[in-house]
GROMACS .gro file of C-alpha atoms in nm:
model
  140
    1UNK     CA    1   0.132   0.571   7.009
    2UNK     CA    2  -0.215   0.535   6.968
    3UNK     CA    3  -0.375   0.420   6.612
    4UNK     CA    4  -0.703   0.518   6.494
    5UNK     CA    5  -0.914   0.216   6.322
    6UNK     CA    6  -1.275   0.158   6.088
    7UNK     CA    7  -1.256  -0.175   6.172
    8UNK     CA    8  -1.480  -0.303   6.418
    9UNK     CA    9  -1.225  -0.598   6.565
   10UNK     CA   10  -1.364  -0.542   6.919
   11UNK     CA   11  -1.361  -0.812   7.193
   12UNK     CA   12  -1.635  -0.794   7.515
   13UNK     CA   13  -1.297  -0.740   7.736
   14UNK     CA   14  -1.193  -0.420   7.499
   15UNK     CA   15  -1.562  -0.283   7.522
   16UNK     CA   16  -1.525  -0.373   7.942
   17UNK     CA   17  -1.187  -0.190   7.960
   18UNK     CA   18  -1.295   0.122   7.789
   19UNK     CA   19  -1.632   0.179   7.960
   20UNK     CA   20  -1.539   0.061   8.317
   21UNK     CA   21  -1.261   0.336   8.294
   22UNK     CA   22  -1.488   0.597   8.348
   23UNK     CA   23  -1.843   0.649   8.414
   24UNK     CA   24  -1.923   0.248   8.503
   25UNK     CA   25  -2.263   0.325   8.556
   26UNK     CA   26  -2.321   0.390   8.187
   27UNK     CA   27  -2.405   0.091   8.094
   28UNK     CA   28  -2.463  -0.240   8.324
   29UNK     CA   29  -2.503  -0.484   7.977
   30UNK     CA   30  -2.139  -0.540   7.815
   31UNK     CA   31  -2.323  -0.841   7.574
   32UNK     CA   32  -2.564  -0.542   7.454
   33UNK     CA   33  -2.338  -0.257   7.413
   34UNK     CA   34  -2.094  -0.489   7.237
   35UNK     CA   35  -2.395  -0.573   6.954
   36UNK     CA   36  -2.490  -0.234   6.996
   37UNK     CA   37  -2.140  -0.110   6.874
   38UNK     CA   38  -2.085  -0.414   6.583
   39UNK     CA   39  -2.414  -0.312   6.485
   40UNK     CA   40  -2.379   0.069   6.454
   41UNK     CA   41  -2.336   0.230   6.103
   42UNK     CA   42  -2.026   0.364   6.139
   43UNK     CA   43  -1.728   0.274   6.406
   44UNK     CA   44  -1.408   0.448   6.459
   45UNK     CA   45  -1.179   0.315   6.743
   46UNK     CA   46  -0.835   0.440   6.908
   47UNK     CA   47  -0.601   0.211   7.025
   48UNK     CA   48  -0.310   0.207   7.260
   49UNK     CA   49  -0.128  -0.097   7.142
   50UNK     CA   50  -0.424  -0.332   7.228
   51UNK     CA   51  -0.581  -0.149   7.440
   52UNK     CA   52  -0.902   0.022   7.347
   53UNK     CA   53  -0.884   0.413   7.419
   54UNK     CA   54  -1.164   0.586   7.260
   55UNK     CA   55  -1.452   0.521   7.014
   56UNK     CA   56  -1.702   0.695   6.837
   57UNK     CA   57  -2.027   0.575   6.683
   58UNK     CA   58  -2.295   0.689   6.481
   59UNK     CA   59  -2.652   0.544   6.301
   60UNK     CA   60  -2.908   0.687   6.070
   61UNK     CA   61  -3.038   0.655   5.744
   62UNK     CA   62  -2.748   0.626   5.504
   63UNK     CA   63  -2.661   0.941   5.349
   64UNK     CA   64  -2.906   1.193   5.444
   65UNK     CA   65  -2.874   1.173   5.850
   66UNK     CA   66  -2.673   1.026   6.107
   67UNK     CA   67  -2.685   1.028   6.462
   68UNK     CA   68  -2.366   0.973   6.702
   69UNK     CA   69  -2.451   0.810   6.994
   70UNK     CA   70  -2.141   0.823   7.147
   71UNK     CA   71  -1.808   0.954   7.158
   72UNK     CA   72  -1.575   0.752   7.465
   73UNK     CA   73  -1.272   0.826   7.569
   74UNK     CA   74  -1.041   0.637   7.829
   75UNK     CA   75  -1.027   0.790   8.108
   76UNK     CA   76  -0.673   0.734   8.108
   77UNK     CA   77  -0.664   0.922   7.779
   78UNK     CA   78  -0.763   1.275   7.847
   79UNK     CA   79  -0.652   1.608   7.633
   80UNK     CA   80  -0.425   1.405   7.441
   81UNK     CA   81  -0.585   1.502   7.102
   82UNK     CA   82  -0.739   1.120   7.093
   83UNK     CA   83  -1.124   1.244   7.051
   84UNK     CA   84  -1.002   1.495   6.748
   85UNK     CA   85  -0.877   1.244   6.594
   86UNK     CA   86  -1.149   1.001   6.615
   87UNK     CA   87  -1.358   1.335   6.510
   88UNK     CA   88  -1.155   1.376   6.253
   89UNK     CA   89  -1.154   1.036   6.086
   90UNK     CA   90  -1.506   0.987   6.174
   91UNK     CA   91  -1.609   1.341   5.953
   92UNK     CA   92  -1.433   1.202   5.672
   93UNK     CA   93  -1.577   0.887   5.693
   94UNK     CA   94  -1.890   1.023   5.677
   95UNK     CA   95  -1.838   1.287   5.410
   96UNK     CA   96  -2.125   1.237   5.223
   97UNK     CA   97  -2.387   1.239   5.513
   98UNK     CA   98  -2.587   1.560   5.485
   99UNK     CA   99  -2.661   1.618   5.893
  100UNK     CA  100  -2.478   1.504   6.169
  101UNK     CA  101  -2.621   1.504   6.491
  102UNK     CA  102  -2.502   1.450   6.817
  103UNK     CA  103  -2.752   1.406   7.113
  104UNK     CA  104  -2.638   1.398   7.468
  105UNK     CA  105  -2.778   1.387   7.793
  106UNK     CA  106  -2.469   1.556   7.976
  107UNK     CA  107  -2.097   1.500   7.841
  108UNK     CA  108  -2.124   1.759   7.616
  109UNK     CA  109  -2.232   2.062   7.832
  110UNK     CA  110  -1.891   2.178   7.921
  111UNK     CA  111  -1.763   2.468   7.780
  112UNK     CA  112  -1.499   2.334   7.669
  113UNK     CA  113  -1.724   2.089   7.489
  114UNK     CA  114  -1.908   2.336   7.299
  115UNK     CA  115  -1.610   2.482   7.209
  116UNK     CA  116  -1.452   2.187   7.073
  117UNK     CA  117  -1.798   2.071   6.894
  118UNK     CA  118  -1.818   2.435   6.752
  119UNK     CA  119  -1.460   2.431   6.642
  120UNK     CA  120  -1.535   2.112   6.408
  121UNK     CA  121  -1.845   2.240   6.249
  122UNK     CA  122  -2.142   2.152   6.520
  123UNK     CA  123  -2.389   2.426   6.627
  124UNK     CA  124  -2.556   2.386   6.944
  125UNK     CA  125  -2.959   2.352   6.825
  126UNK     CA  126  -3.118   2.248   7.182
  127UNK     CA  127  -3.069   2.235   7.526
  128UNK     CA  128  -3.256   2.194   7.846
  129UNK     CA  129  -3.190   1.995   8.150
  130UNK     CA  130  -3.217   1.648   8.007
  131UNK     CA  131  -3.066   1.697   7.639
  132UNK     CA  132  -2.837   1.883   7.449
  133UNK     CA  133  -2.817   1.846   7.096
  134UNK     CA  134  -2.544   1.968   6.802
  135UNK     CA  135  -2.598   1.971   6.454
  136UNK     CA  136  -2.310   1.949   6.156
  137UNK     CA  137  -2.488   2.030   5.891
  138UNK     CA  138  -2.361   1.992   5.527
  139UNK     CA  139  -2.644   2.129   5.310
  140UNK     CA  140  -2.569   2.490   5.371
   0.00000   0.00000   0.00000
């Protein structure tokens, strides 16, 4: 069963265990990305028993904008409704933030993806080779 969480209880060995699951190369500073998440404005984590699964993480300005800077999923974790979830909490977390933005420089290019991203409110604003970039926006 995994367990969705706003807490930010994460250990250098959770943050390790997530991110060396997958694409290792993302990041070669464990120290950094750990501040770098206990720092972030807002934090939502899954959680297989006590194992980290997925996280998602966002800064900005407060209420106006908000950036996510990543959304992480185990890669023993896949299409098992995990990152909706996380999506999920993470939207109503953030329910009074005006615009949402998600910039990526290529995990969210799939179709599937934009599908997904589409499905829970983002529209694709930008795209080239070396970004893509969604928008939720609430003022409209």
């Amino acid at each position: 069963m995994v367990t969705i969480s706003t807490e930010k209880n994460i250990s250098i060995e959770d943050v390790r265990g997530l991110y060396d699951s997958g694409d290792s190369a993302l990041y070669n500073n464990n120290e950094q990305l750990l501040n770098n998440i206990l720092s972030s404005d807002f934090c939502i984590t899954a959680w297989s028993e006590n194992t980290l699964v997925g996280i998602i993480r966002s800064g900005g300005d407060g209420n106006n904008k908000q950036y996510i800077s990543e959304i992480v999923m185990h890669a023993d974790h896949p299409s098992q409704g995990v990152g909706s979830r996380l999506l999920d909490t993470y939207l109503s977390e953030t329910a009074d933030v005006k615009k949402i933005y998600i910039v990526s420089h290529e995990y969210f290019r799939t179709s599937f993806s934009k599908t997904w991203l589409n499905y829970k409110g983002f529209n694709l604003i930008a795209e080239n080779d070396d970004i893509i970039v969604y928008l939720l926006d609430r003022e409209h």
